[in-house]
Amino acid sequence: MSALHIAIIVPFLFALVIPLLYNKVPKIHTGWFVLILPTILFGYLLSFIPTISSGETVVKQFAWVPSLGINFDVHLDGLALLFGLLITGIGALVVLYSVFYLTKKGEALHNFYFYLLMFMGAMLGVVLSGNLMVLYVFWELTSLSSSLLIGYWHHREKSRYGAQKSMLITVTGGFAMLAGFSLLYVMTGSFTITEIIGQADVVASSALFIPAMLLILMGAFTKSAQFPFHIWLPDAMEAPTPVSAYLHSATMVKMGIYLVARVSPIFSGAPEWFWIVSGVGLFTLFWGSFNAVRQTDLKSILAYSTISQLGMIMSMLGVGSAAAYYGYEGGYTAATIAAIFHLINHSTFKGSLFMVAGIVDHETGTRDIRKLGGLMTFMPITFTIAIIGAFSMAGVYPFNGFLSKEMFLESMVHALHITDFNMQTFGMLFPVIAWVASVFTFIYSMILVFKTFTGKYQADKLDKKPHEAPIGMLLPPIVLASLVVLFGFFPNILSHSIIEPAVQAIYPTSLTGIDHFDIHIYAWHGFDSPALWMTISIIAVGLILYLTLSKWQKIYQFLRLHKKDPINYIYDGILDKLVSGSAKVTNLQMTGLLRDYFVYMNIFLIGLAFYTLYHFDSFGVDTTNVAPIPLYVWIIVGVVAAAAIAVPFINNRVASIISVGFVGFLVSLFYVLFRAPDLALTQLLVETVTTALFLLCFYHLPELRKEKFKPTFKWINVIISVGVGAMVTTMALSAMSFGNKKPFEAISQYFIDNAHDLAGGDNVVNIILVDFRGMDTMLEILVLGIAALGVVTLIKLRMNGKEDV
Amino acid sequence: MSNFLTLPILLPMFIGTILIFFAKKHKLQRVIAGFSALSLLGVAIYLGYIVYTDPSQIITLEIGDWPAPFGIVLVADMFATMMVILSSIVGVVCLFFAFKTIHSDREKFYFYPFYFYLLTGVNGAFLTGDMFNLFVFFEVMLISSYVLIVHGGTGYQLRESFKYVVMNMVASAFFLVALAYLYATTGTLNMADLAERVQVLEQEGILNGIAILFLFVFGAKGALFPLYFWLPKSYYGPPAAISALFGGLLTKVGIYAIIRVFTLIFVHNTEFTHTIILILAGGTMFFGVLGAVSQFDFKRILSYHIISQVGYMVMGLGVYTPLALAGAIYYIAHHIIVKSALFLFAGATQKITGTTELKKMGGLLKTHPWLGWLFFISAMSLAGIPPLSGFFSKFALILAAVQKESYYIVVVALVVGILTLFSMMKIFMYAFWGEPKISQDKVNRKEMFALLRPIIPLVVLTICLGFFAEPIFQYSLGVSEQILDPANYVNAVLGK
């Protein structure tokens, strides 16, 4: 246990105290207490910057379940530190924001902050863990807390739907990831990330390489809302806006990117990895931006925008993986550097935009851009923040988004240099998709700002009169917006301290080639830079398309995208079919009829038993020890059989009882013949009593109904009955013949030998019953006693089922 | 040799009998029953302790001093004592829950005697080292369960428990038939002796058929696919305390017997037998969870989940590696605790809302936050969300299956995990989220706490089983290594 371990655990412990604070100190908004923690943690993590940026890694170990290879090892490197700072830094801002966003009255604040702290701890756990399984544990906890936060206003139908959707999709991905990690364990014998990376060549040459990769990517893609798993994110917007800002844009959805970056030393270099990561990323980038334009809800626009931006970062990591193939001088590392830089930038501008959306919602009562407009005069500060955030997102100078967008475009163009992986054929798609998606990004960024803050103010459509938000709510987005500007002008304050160590964590083997990545980010690349011309054309085309939006918006209706994302039909369809289909399957088996149950069970038994006998060739009849059968025994056998066969054909209760009794009495005759008079007496007694009892009861029952069955039904029953009989008989004969062939002395000989001397009796059966195996007898007596007591209860106790639970 | 071994069997048997005489005095019954259940737990834990610290980690007792394999022998190894401890824990919890919930009419009609007789049968089945004696203990357990499941005699109970009784009787009949075959081929009934003789016979020919017959018999008791038809509807009828006891324990006795027989006796054709077991495990998991997905009733969902989870335990046996069996054993422990807790939560919820139908409930989280969150923890544990007990047990199973390259079962296990989560979310969303649907609350704060008090230890256990997974897993691994080497058992019983 080290201080870093404690930093992960403290949020959970603090979460447990929250309900207490909420109840005991109702006067102070619980958020104020919560705020302390991320602030301290942020400061604590900041103190690691000098160590980490000098290229060191902090590793602390703690054994948790070593026999399963699960150790709670903390592994703090550049990548972990970057995420840690995002989690705590933005966490602190979001908590501050939430204090003003959620009122003390009527809100279940204890639940809210409990989930939020649980989430924070889980996130720190994910990024700081050096063990894949511990990472997984925390990963699922983030899914869980995210889901609980989405369902925070659980009286709303939509919140519940969103919560369930996010839970199902992300946990499904998580389970796939678990399988992927297990495969890695099978290949390398370890869950420790550094050890697995050390054996990357073993993994690469294994047949399980591709399955493990796909499974782990499934986890990453579901979490980071990559197409086609992105559909949970727009529905996650039902969560309170601070949550959307924190989980669903700045931190949790970046976990997939974190994971891809974390495991890329294992997988990168493989063409499959390159294509899947960059391909899925690019398509998601396009899909998200294309769909964001058609949204009318501010948060929906932001949700699709987040999807799109995540795809963008993902695609850069994909292109960056080429560096593992071509070496680190090939310039492909630039894509990874851009990915990390954009990840930071996205958190700043998207976080501020979400907070703006929250302010608008809070102050006007709606987020629908069709009702909004002209808010500029009412909330100038909010408007300024929105401008900064949106322009950064659109990639406009001088904001940080411009820089990373240029780097992105540059790296997509640079990807054309890749000569393998079939890139000659499909490579052109990279810059083309990047350009098209950027155009749409520009358009929705403009929509976001101008449809909300400019245009005509529609007072009649709003519930309240808008005014500027309180300072506490403005402060967090102001901080983020300032960062947007700061990073825009001085990007290099990040490059050595944060970005370089993070990139080194992604290329851990690179340092054998070069000392360190010389990262220098600058805005001006000269007139020969393709990115510059791409940016200019994006802005020009974007502006034209924004101004003519109403003319071409019909395209969404034409493509049937205007109602909901078509992937949702698949999700809803699967869920519907799942419930109705499983009901069908279940009702087919659980008919409530004993005869059906026995049909299934007996078919199974007969099939399996005969298959086994056949498989081991164990049929056998052995007649060596068989005594001669006199004629009268044959006759009795015939009569017993006839009486038994007659039972199903009799339609009268009394007659069938007599027939069954007949069988019983004749069986006792067998005991007489085989010289077991005591058994014969017992059997006679039992038969007499049961037959008499049956007759007494059945006298009071109505006549049997005549039931008509189809012939097939009857024949199936006949076949099954005969089958069970045949199976029991075959097995009995085979067992006997087996026993004859390989004789063991039966334990009964001991009873015969010792009954007199040791147990003092001559009737061996009695001695067995009362002495050798007296315990069996005692328990059988108990069984009879319980049965008797049970009968009394059954007759006397009549309840209606409503008295108790 | 230790006479202490008889206590987990004799204590509940005598207490059950004594309680018959005080049937009309329900307060006195409660006092006696409560103390006895707690002392039974103490006995079980002490037995577990002496077995664990014993050099051979197996303690035997020859009943009536008749030497094995001729007389009946009781065998307490680590697996058996673990099961006895678990059954005693659930025994205590469900009993104390019953104090708070069941109607006094039931108490007058020998509810507690049946309860203790059931524990007699369950503990005996775990401890016996003799196949025929196992049959007898099964009978004790089943006859008590027949009575308990129909206790109260409502129309629904009479209809469904009739099917329960008939199907179990048929399975018992096959049990006897299988015993006869086994005796005909090997001439013995002592498990250790059987292990030796089957080994000498190299488990040839008909012995495999007999093995399959035992699989059928125990599979029917343990609710394996496709033999589980008796379970879902019959568990719905009795009061929650009984559903919880049954849901936690009864099927696990069948599973225990399967694991015992297929690690001790029939272990020489694992390619065949254990592959079949693995296939059945997949079917059990899958069809069980489909049942749960299709239901919209608290108790019914839980009943179907028993089936799907039995599949996981049997999956561990089917994979048949030390890790897999350790996972299965861990899973059994986890399941007994969590499943009982969930059934008790269903009872507590029913007490508040008067129904078990999910669509008639809503918003309980607001009115009963403790109930909601305790249920949520247990539900997530059942679904295998880390770091609760369900996760580690499932993870060990999946890891073992991956190592054995049984990928199909891994896929099934993971898909079933997701569907489990889905159906648990369903309960949570319908019952605990949303708008409150009941106008007046039948249970006040104090009563609520009294209801939850017996369940809380189970929830604490599922959390501890997760956080302190290492010692638990070490123990499971110890159990699994012990039972995977039949020589341990044989030597301890036959004294070689």
Short mmCIF file of N, CA, C and O in Angstrom, two decimals, chain A residues 64-67 115 133 136 154-155 160 164 175 186 191 208 582-583 586 589-590 592 597 612-613 616 618 728 731-732 738 742 744-748 750-751 771-773 776 779 782 796-797 799 801 804-805, chain B residues 66-67 70 72 101 103 106 109 130 132-133 136-137 152 154 163 167 181 183 187 197 204-206 208-209 212 228-229 239-240 269 290-291 293-294 304 373 391 402 407 418 422 433-435 467 470 473:
data_model
loop_
_atom_site.label_atom_id
_atom_site.label_comp_id
_atom_site.label_asym_id
_atom_site.label_seq_id
_atom_site.Cartn_x
_atom_site.Cartn_y
_atom_site.Cartn_z
N TRP A 64 -3.05 -8.60 -4.24
CA TRP A 64 -4.48 -8.71 -3.92
C TRP A 64 -4.91 -10.17 -4.02
O TRP A 64 -5.20 -10.82 -3.03
N VAL A 65 -4.97 -10.69 -5.22
CA VAL A 65 -5.30 -12.10 -5.39
C VAL A 65 -4.17 -12.74 -6.22
O VAL A 65 -4.36 -13.09 -7.38
N PRO A 66 -2.99 -12.86 -5.62
CA PRO A 66 -1.85 -13.32 -6.40
C PRO A 66 -2.07 -14.70 -7.04
O PRO A 66 -1.53 -14.97 -8.12
N SER A 67 -2.88 -15.55 -6.41
CA SER A 67 -3.03 -16.88 -7.00
C SER A 67 -3.81 -16.85 -8.31
O SER A 67 -3.80 -17.81 -9.07
N TYR A 115 -22.24 8.36 -6.26
CA TYR A 115 -21.89 7.81 -7.58
C TYR A 115 -20.67 8.52 -8.15
O TYR A 115 -19.77 7.89 -8.72
N MET A 133 -6.18 -7.06 -14.87
CA MET A 133 -7.39 -7.47 -14.18
C MET A 133 -7.88 -6.40 -13.23
O MET A 133 -9.08 -6.19 -13.09
N TYR A 136 -9.52 -4.01 -15.22
CA TYR A 136 -10.87 -4.48 -15.57
C TYR A 136 -11.85 -4.23 -14.43
O TYR A 136 -12.98 -3.78 -14.66
N HIS A 154 -34.30 8.84 -11.87
CA HIS A 154 -34.82 7.55 -12.35
C HIS A 154 -36.34 7.52 -12.48
O HIS A 154 -36.90 6.54 -12.92
N HIS A 155 -37.00 8.61 -12.06
CA HIS A 155 -38.45 8.61 -12.30
C HIS A 155 -38.74 8.86 -13.77
O HIS A 155 -39.86 8.67 -14.22
N ARG A 160 -34.06 5.85 -17.36
CA ARG A 160 -33.91 4.41 -17.13
C ARG A 160 -33.47 3.71 -18.40
O ARG A 160 -32.60 2.84 -18.38
N GLN A 164 -29.93 1.73 -18.74
CA GLN A 164 -29.85 0.32 -19.11
C GLN A 164 -29.01 0.13 -20.37
O GLN A 164 -28.19 -0.78 -20.45
N PHE A 175 -17.02 -7.47 -20.83
CA PHE A 175 -16.89 -8.93 -20.77
C PHE A 175 -16.01 -9.45 -21.90
O PHE A 175 -15.19 -10.35 -21.70
N VAL A 186 -3.16 -16.40 -21.05
CA VAL A 186 -2.80 -17.73 -21.52
C VAL A 186 -1.51 -17.67 -22.35
O VAL A 186 -0.66 -18.55 -22.26
N PHE A 191 -0.76 -10.94 -15.96
CA PHE A 191 -1.70 -9.85 -16.20
C PHE A 191 -1.00 -8.50 -16.07
O PHE A 191 -1.62 -7.47 -16.24
N LEU A 208 -3.62 -16.84 -31.04
CA LEU A 208 -4.67 -16.12 -30.31
C LEU A 208 -4.51 -14.61 -30.44
O LEU A 208 -5.30 -13.85 -29.87
N SER A 582 -37.01 -15.32 -25.68
CA SER A 582 -36.73 -16.18 -24.54
C SER A 582 -38.04 -16.61 -23.89
O SER A 582 -38.13 -17.73 -23.36
N ALA A 583 -39.05 -15.75 -23.95
CA ALA A 583 -40.36 -16.18 -23.42
C ALA A 583 -40.88 -17.36 -24.24
O ALA A 583 -41.43 -18.31 -23.69
N THR A 586 -38.91 -20.47 -23.38
CA THR A 586 -39.23 -20.94 -22.03
C THR A 586 -40.62 -21.56 -21.99
O THR A 586 -40.81 -22.63 -21.40
N GLN A 589 -40.82 -25.09 -23.22
CA GLN A 589 -40.42 -26.16 -22.30
C GLN A 589 -41.31 -26.23 -21.08
O GLN A 589 -41.73 -27.29 -20.66
N MET A 590 -41.56 -25.05 -20.48
CA MET A 590 -42.25 -25.04 -19.20
C MET A 590 -43.76 -25.02 -19.44
O MET A 590 -44.43 -24.03 -19.20
N GLY A 592 -45.98 -26.69 -17.94
CA GLY A 592 -46.79 -26.94 -16.76
C GLY A 592 -47.37 -28.34 -16.73
O GLY A 592 -48.11 -28.70 -15.81
N TYR A 597 -42.81 -32.74 -19.35
CA TYR A 597 -41.51 -32.77 -18.67
C TYR A 597 -40.89 -34.16 -18.77
O TYR A 597 -39.69 -34.30 -19.01
N THR A 612 -24.08 -43.85 -24.67
CA THR A 612 -22.93 -44.23 -23.86
C THR A 612 -22.65 -45.72 -23.98
O THR A 612 -21.50 -46.15 -24.16
N LEU A 613 -23.71 -46.52 -23.87
CA LEU A 613 -23.53 -47.97 -23.97
C LEU A 613 -22.92 -48.33 -25.33
O LEU A 613 -22.02 -49.16 -25.42
N PHE A 616 -19.15 -47.20 -25.61
CA PHE A 616 -18.20 -48.06 -24.90
C PHE A 616 -18.45 -49.53 -25.17
O PHE A 616 -17.90 -50.39 -24.48
N SER A 618 -20.80 -51.66 -24.51
CA SER A 618 -20.94 -52.37 -23.25
C SER A 618 -22.22 -53.20 -23.15
O SER A 618 -22.65 -53.54 -22.07
N VAL A 728 -33.44 -49.71 -19.00
CA VAL A 728 -33.21 -50.26 -17.66
C VAL A 728 -32.85 -51.74 -17.76
O VAL A 728 -31.92 -52.22 -17.11
N MET A 731 -29.37 -52.30 -19.36
CA MET A 731 -28.29 -51.97 -18.42
C MET A 731 -28.19 -53.01 -17.32
O MET A 731 -27.09 -53.36 -16.88
N ALA A 732 -29.33 -53.49 -16.85
CA ALA A 732 -29.29 -54.51 -15.80
C ALA A 732 -28.58 -55.76 -16.29
O ALA A 732 -27.69 -56.30 -15.62
N PHE A 738 -21.23 -57.95 -16.85
CA PHE A 738 -19.96 -57.30 -16.52
C PHE A 738 -19.46 -57.80 -15.17
O PHE A 738 -18.29 -58.14 -14.99
N LYS A 742 -15.86 -59.80 -14.41
CA LYS A 742 -14.78 -59.25 -13.58
C LYS A 742 -15.23 -59.27 -12.13
O LYS A 742 -15.63 -58.24 -11.58
N PHE A 744 -15.61 -59.07 -8.28
CA PHE A 744 -15.03 -58.59 -7.03
C PHE A 744 -15.81 -59.28 -5.93
O PHE A 744 -17.00 -59.56 -6.10
N GLU A 745 -15.17 -59.50 -4.83
CA GLU A 745 -15.96 -60.05 -3.74
C GLU A 745 -16.88 -58.95 -3.22
O GLU A 745 -16.43 -57.86 -2.86
N ALA A 746 -18.17 -59.25 -3.18
CA ALA A 746 -19.12 -58.25 -2.71
C ALA A 746 -18.99 -58.10 -1.21
O ALA A 746 -18.62 -59.06 -0.50
N ILE A 747 -19.28 -56.89 -0.73
CA ILE A 747 -19.15 -56.66 0.71
C ILE A 747 -20.14 -57.50 1.51
O ILE A 747 -19.96 -57.70 2.69
N SER A 748 -21.16 -58.03 0.84
CA SER A 748 -22.16 -58.81 1.58
C SER A 748 -21.54 -60.04 2.24
O SER A 748 -22.03 -60.51 3.27
N TYR A 750 -18.94 -60.21 3.90
CA TYR A 750 -18.50 -59.83 5.25
C TYR A 750 -19.66 -59.92 6.23
O TYR A 750 -19.51 -60.40 7.35
N PHE A 751 -20.83 -59.51 5.77
CA PHE A 751 -22.01 -59.54 6.64
C PHE A 751 -22.36 -60.98 6.98
O PHE A 751 -22.66 -61.32 8.12
N ASP A 771 -27.87 -53.25 12.62
CA ASP A 771 -26.54 -53.05 13.18
C ASP A 771 -25.53 -52.57 12.14
O ASP A 771 -25.09 -51.42 12.19
N PHE A 772 -25.21 -53.45 11.19
CA PHE A 772 -24.19 -53.06 10.22
C PHE A 772 -24.52 -51.70 9.58
O PHE A 772 -23.66 -50.85 9.43
N ARG A 773 -25.77 -51.59 9.16
CA ARG A 773 -26.17 -50.32 8.53
C ARG A 773 -27.35 -49.72 9.28
O ARG A 773 -28.33 -49.27 8.68
N ASP A 776 -28.74 -46.19 8.35
CA ASP A 776 -29.70 -46.09 7.25
C ASP A 776 -31.11 -46.31 7.76
O ASP A 776 -32.04 -45.59 7.42
N LEU A 779 -32.47 -43.46 9.77
CA LEU A 779 -32.87 -42.32 8.94
C LEU A 779 -34.13 -42.63 8.16
O LEU A 779 -34.97 -41.76 7.94
N LEU A 782 -36.84 -41.97 10.30
CA LEU A 782 -37.04 -40.52 10.34
C LEU A 782 -37.87 -40.07 9.14
O LEU A 782 -38.79 -39.26 9.27
N LYS A 796 -54.36 -30.53 7.75
CA LYS A 796 -54.91 -29.58 8.70
C LYS A 796 -54.61 -28.13 8.38
O LYS A 796 -55.39 -27.25 8.72
N LEU A 797 -53.44 -27.86 7.79
CA LEU A 797 -53.06 -26.47 7.59
C LEU A 797 -53.55 -25.98 6.24
O LEU A 797 -53.13 -26.45 5.20
N MET A 799 -53.92 -22.46 4.26
CA MET A 799 -53.72 -21.01 4.23
C MET A 799 -54.14 -20.52 2.85
O MET A 799 -54.29 -21.32 1.92
N GLY A 801 -52.36 -18.07 1.29
CA GLY A 801 -51.17 -17.56 0.62
C GLY A 801 -50.96 -16.07 0.79
O GLY A 801 -49.98 -15.52 0.33
N ASP A 804 -48.64 -14.36 4.84
CA ASP A 804 -47.24 -14.01 5.08
C ASP A 804 -46.50 -14.01 3.75
O ASP A 804 -47.10 -14.20 2.71
N VAL A 805 -45.18 -13.78 3.84
CA VAL A 805 -44.43 -13.78 2.58
C VAL A 805 -43.49 -14.96 2.55
O VAL A 805 -42.58 -15.08 3.25
N TRP B 66 -18.13 -50.31 12.58
CA TRP B 66 -17.99 -51.34 11.54
C TRP B 66 -17.02 -50.82 10.51
O TRP B 66 -17.22 -49.74 9.97
N PRO B 67 -15.96 -51.59 10.23
CA PRO B 67 -14.89 -51.03 9.40
C PRO B 67 -15.37 -50.73 7.98
O PRO B 67 -16.21 -51.45 7.43
N PHE B 70 -17.37 -51.88 4.89
CA PHE B 70 -18.58 -52.69 5.16
C PHE B 70 -19.68 -51.89 5.84
O PHE B 70 -20.84 -51.97 5.49
N ILE B 72 -21.16 -48.07 7.44
CA ILE B 72 -21.32 -46.72 6.88
C ILE B 72 -20.20 -45.86 7.43
O ILE B 72 -19.87 -45.94 8.62
N THR B 101 -41.12 -13.21 9.43
CA THR B 101 -42.07 -13.15 8.32
C THR B 101 -43.19 -14.19 8.39
O THR B 101 -44.31 -13.89 8.01
N HIS B 103 -46.18 -16.79 9.26
CA HIS B 103 -47.40 -16.70 10.04
C HIS B 103 -47.36 -17.73 11.16
O HIS B 103 -46.78 -18.80 11.02
N ARG B 106 -48.15 -21.46 10.64
CA ARG B 106 -47.11 -22.36 10.15
C ARG B 106 -46.29 -22.90 11.30
O ARG B 106 -45.92 -24.06 11.33
N PHE B 109 -47.75 -25.68 12.89
CA PHE B 109 -47.74 -26.92 12.11
C PHE B 109 -46.34 -27.33 11.70
O PHE B 109 -46.04 -27.56 10.53
N ASP B 130 -20.78 -43.00 1.79
CA ASP B 130 -21.38 -44.25 1.35
C ASP B 130 -22.50 -43.92 0.38
O ASP B 130 -23.35 -43.08 0.67
N PHE B 132 -25.12 -45.62 -0.66
CA PHE B 132 -26.49 -45.91 -0.27
C PHE B 132 -26.94 -44.96 0.82
O PHE B 132 -28.08 -44.49 0.85
N ASN B 133 -26.02 -44.67 1.72
CA ASN B 133 -26.34 -43.73 2.77
C ASN B 133 -26.65 -42.35 2.18
O ASN B 133 -27.52 -41.63 2.67
N VAL B 136 -30.12 -42.36 1.27
CA VAL B 136 -31.01 -42.21 2.43
C VAL B 136 -31.06 -40.74 2.86
O VAL B 136 -32.14 -40.21 3.15
N PHE B 137 -29.91 -40.09 2.88
CA PHE B 137 -29.92 -38.67 3.26
C PHE B 137 -30.69 -37.83 2.25
O PHE B 137 -31.37 -36.87 2.61
N GLY B 152 -48.65 -24.93 4.01
CA GLY B 152 -49.64 -23.88 3.85
C GLY B 152 -50.78 -24.35 2.96
O GLY B 152 -51.91 -23.95 3.12
N THR B 154 -51.75 -23.93 -0.25
CA THR B 154 -52.55 -23.16 -1.19
C THR B 154 -52.70 -23.95 -2.49
O THR B 154 -51.96 -24.89 -2.75
N LYS B 163 -45.94 -31.81 -8.92
CA LYS B 163 -44.96 -32.08 -9.99
C LYS B 163 -43.56 -32.23 -9.42
O LYS B 163 -42.78 -33.09 -9.85
N MET B 167 -41.48 -35.69 -9.98
CA MET B 167 -40.21 -35.72 -10.71
C MET B 167 -39.06 -36.16 -9.82
O MET B 167 -38.19 -36.91 -10.25
N TYR B 181 -27.10 -51.39 -10.07
CA TYR B 181 -26.12 -51.69 -11.12
C TYR B 181 -24.71 -51.57 -10.60
O TYR B 181 -23.84 -52.39 -10.90
N TYR B 183 -23.68 -51.89 -7.60
CA TYR B 183 -23.37 -53.00 -6.69
C TYR B 183 -23.14 -54.28 -7.49
O TYR B 183 -22.26 -55.08 -7.16
N GLY B 187 -19.68 -54.65 -6.45
CA GLY B 187 -19.85 -55.36 -5.19
C GLY B 187 -19.62 -54.51 -3.96
O GLY B 187 -19.35 -55.04 -2.89
N ARG B 197 -12.16 -49.70 -6.82
CA ARG B 197 -12.56 -50.79 -7.69
C ARG B 197 -12.80 -50.31 -9.11
O ARG B 197 -12.44 -50.99 -10.07
N GLU B 204 -14.41 -49.41 -17.41
CA GLU B 204 -14.73 -49.91 -18.74
C GLU B 204 -16.24 -50.05 -18.91
O GLU B 204 -17.00 -50.08 -17.94
N GLY B 205 -16.65 -50.20 -20.15
CA GLY B 205 -17.98 -50.62 -20.55
C GLY B 205 -19.12 -50.03 -19.76
O GLY B 205 -19.28 -48.81 -19.66
N ILE B 206 -19.89 -50.92 -19.15
CA ILE B 206 -21.15 -50.52 -18.53
C ILE B 206 -20.95 -49.52 -17.40
O ILE B 206 -21.86 -48.76 -17.07
N ASN B 208 -19.48 -46.86 -17.49
CA ASN B 208 -19.76 -45.53 -18.03
C ASN B 208 -21.25 -45.26 -18.12
O ASN B 208 -21.72 -44.15 -17.85
N GLY B 209 -21.99 -46.32 -18.50
CA GLY B 209 -23.44 -46.18 -18.52
C GLY B 209 -23.97 -45.84 -17.14
O GLY B 209 -24.86 -45.00 -16.97
N ILE B 212 -23.32 -42.31 -16.28
CA ILE B 212 -24.29 -41.42 -16.91
C ILE B 212 -25.62 -41.45 -16.16
O ILE B 212 -26.29 -40.42 -15.99
N TYR B 228 -34.48 -29.70 -15.37
CA TYR B 228 -34.75 -28.71 -14.34
C TYR B 228 -36.22 -28.32 -14.23
O TYR B 228 -36.57 -27.39 -13.53
N PHE B 229 -37.09 -29.02 -14.95
CA PHE B 229 -38.47 -28.53 -15.09
C PHE B 229 -39.22 -28.39 -13.77
O PHE B 229 -40.16 -27.64 -13.66
N PRO B 239 -43.18 -19.71 1.32
CA PRO B 239 -42.75 -18.40 1.79
C PRO B 239 -41.28 -18.14 1.49
O PRO B 239 -40.51 -19.07 1.25
N ALA B 240 -40.91 -16.85 1.55
CA ALA B 240 -39.57 -16.44 1.12
C ALA B 240 -38.47 -17.16 1.88
O ALA B 240 -37.45 -17.54 1.29
N ASN B 269 -12.58 -41.76 -17.66
CA ASN B 269 -12.92 -41.46 -19.05
C ASN B 269 -13.39 -40.02 -19.15
O ASN B 269 -14.44 -39.72 -19.70
N LEU B 290 -32.34 -17.71 -20.14
CA LEU B 290 -33.43 -17.31 -21.03
C LEU B 290 -34.74 -17.24 -20.24
O LEU B 290 -35.55 -16.33 -20.43
N GLY B 291 -34.93 -18.22 -19.37
CA GLY B 291 -36.12 -18.20 -18.52
C GLY B 291 -36.17 -16.94 -17.69
O GLY B 291 -37.20 -16.29 -17.59
N VAL B 293 -34.73 -14.09 -18.29
CA VAL B 293 -34.94 -12.90 -19.12
C VAL B 293 -36.42 -12.73 -19.45
O VAL B 293 -36.93 -11.62 -19.51
N SER B 294 -37.12 -13.85 -19.62
CA SER B 294 -38.50 -13.76 -20.07
C SER B 294 -39.48 -13.40 -18.95
O SER B 294 -40.61 -13.06 -19.23
N TYR B 304 -35.32 -18.94 -11.95
CA TYR B 304 -34.65 -19.34 -13.20
C TYR B 304 -33.14 -19.12 -13.11
O TYR B 304 -32.37 -19.86 -13.72
N TRP B 373 -30.27 -0.64 -1.86
CA TRP B 373 -28.82 -0.75 -2.10
C TRP B 373 -28.29 -2.12 -1.73
O TRP B 373 -27.39 -2.64 -2.40
N PHE B 391 -17.76 -12.06 -9.24
CA PHE B 391 -16.77 -11.80 -10.28
C PHE B 391 -15.61 -12.79 -10.20
O PHE B 391 -15.25 -13.42 -11.19
N VAL B 402 -10.51 -20.92 -20.75
CA VAL B 402 -9.65 -20.40 -21.81
C VAL B 402 -8.36 -21.20 -21.87
O VAL B 402 -7.88 -21.56 -22.94
N TYR B 407 -13.35 -22.79 -25.82
CA TYR B 407 -13.80 -21.43 -26.08
C TYR B 407 -15.32 -21.30 -26.13
O TYR B 407 -15.87 -20.28 -25.79
N ILE B 418 -24.00 -11.51 -19.32
CA ILE B 418 -24.66 -10.26 -19.74
C ILE B 418 -26.16 -10.36 -19.53
O ILE B 418 -26.80 -9.43 -19.05
N PHE B 422 -28.69 -8.19 -17.33
CA PHE B 422 -29.92 -7.62 -17.90
C PHE B 422 -31.12 -7.90 -17.00
O PHE B 422 -31.90 -7.01 -16.67
N TRP B 433 -36.35 1.70 -9.05
CA TRP B 433 -36.38 2.99 -9.71
C TRP B 433 -37.83 3.34 -10.09
O TRP B 433 -38.74 2.56 -9.88
N GLY B 434 -37.99 4.51 -10.66
CA GLY B 434 -39.30 4.92 -11.12
C GLY B 434 -40.12 5.56 -10.00
O GLY B 434 -39.62 5.83 -8.92
N GLU B 435 -41.38 5.82 -10.30
CA GLU B 435 -42.26 6.47 -9.33
C GLU B 435 -42.82 5.43 -8.36
O GLU B 435 -43.17 4.33 -8.77
N PHE B 467 -13.54 -8.87 -1.75
CA PHE B 467 -12.35 -8.09 -1.39
C PHE B 467 -11.24 -8.98 -0.85
O PHE B 467 -10.06 -8.71 -1.08
N GLU B 470 -8.29 -13.57 -2.01
CA GLU B 470 -7.11 -14.43 -1.97
C GLU B 470 -7.26 -15.60 -1.00
O GLU B 470 -7.11 -16.74 -1.42
N PHE B 473 -9.88 -17.93 -2.25
CA PHE B 473 -9.48 -18.67 -3.44
C PHE B 473 -8.43 -19.71 -3.10
O PHE B 473 -8.45 -20.82 -3.65
#
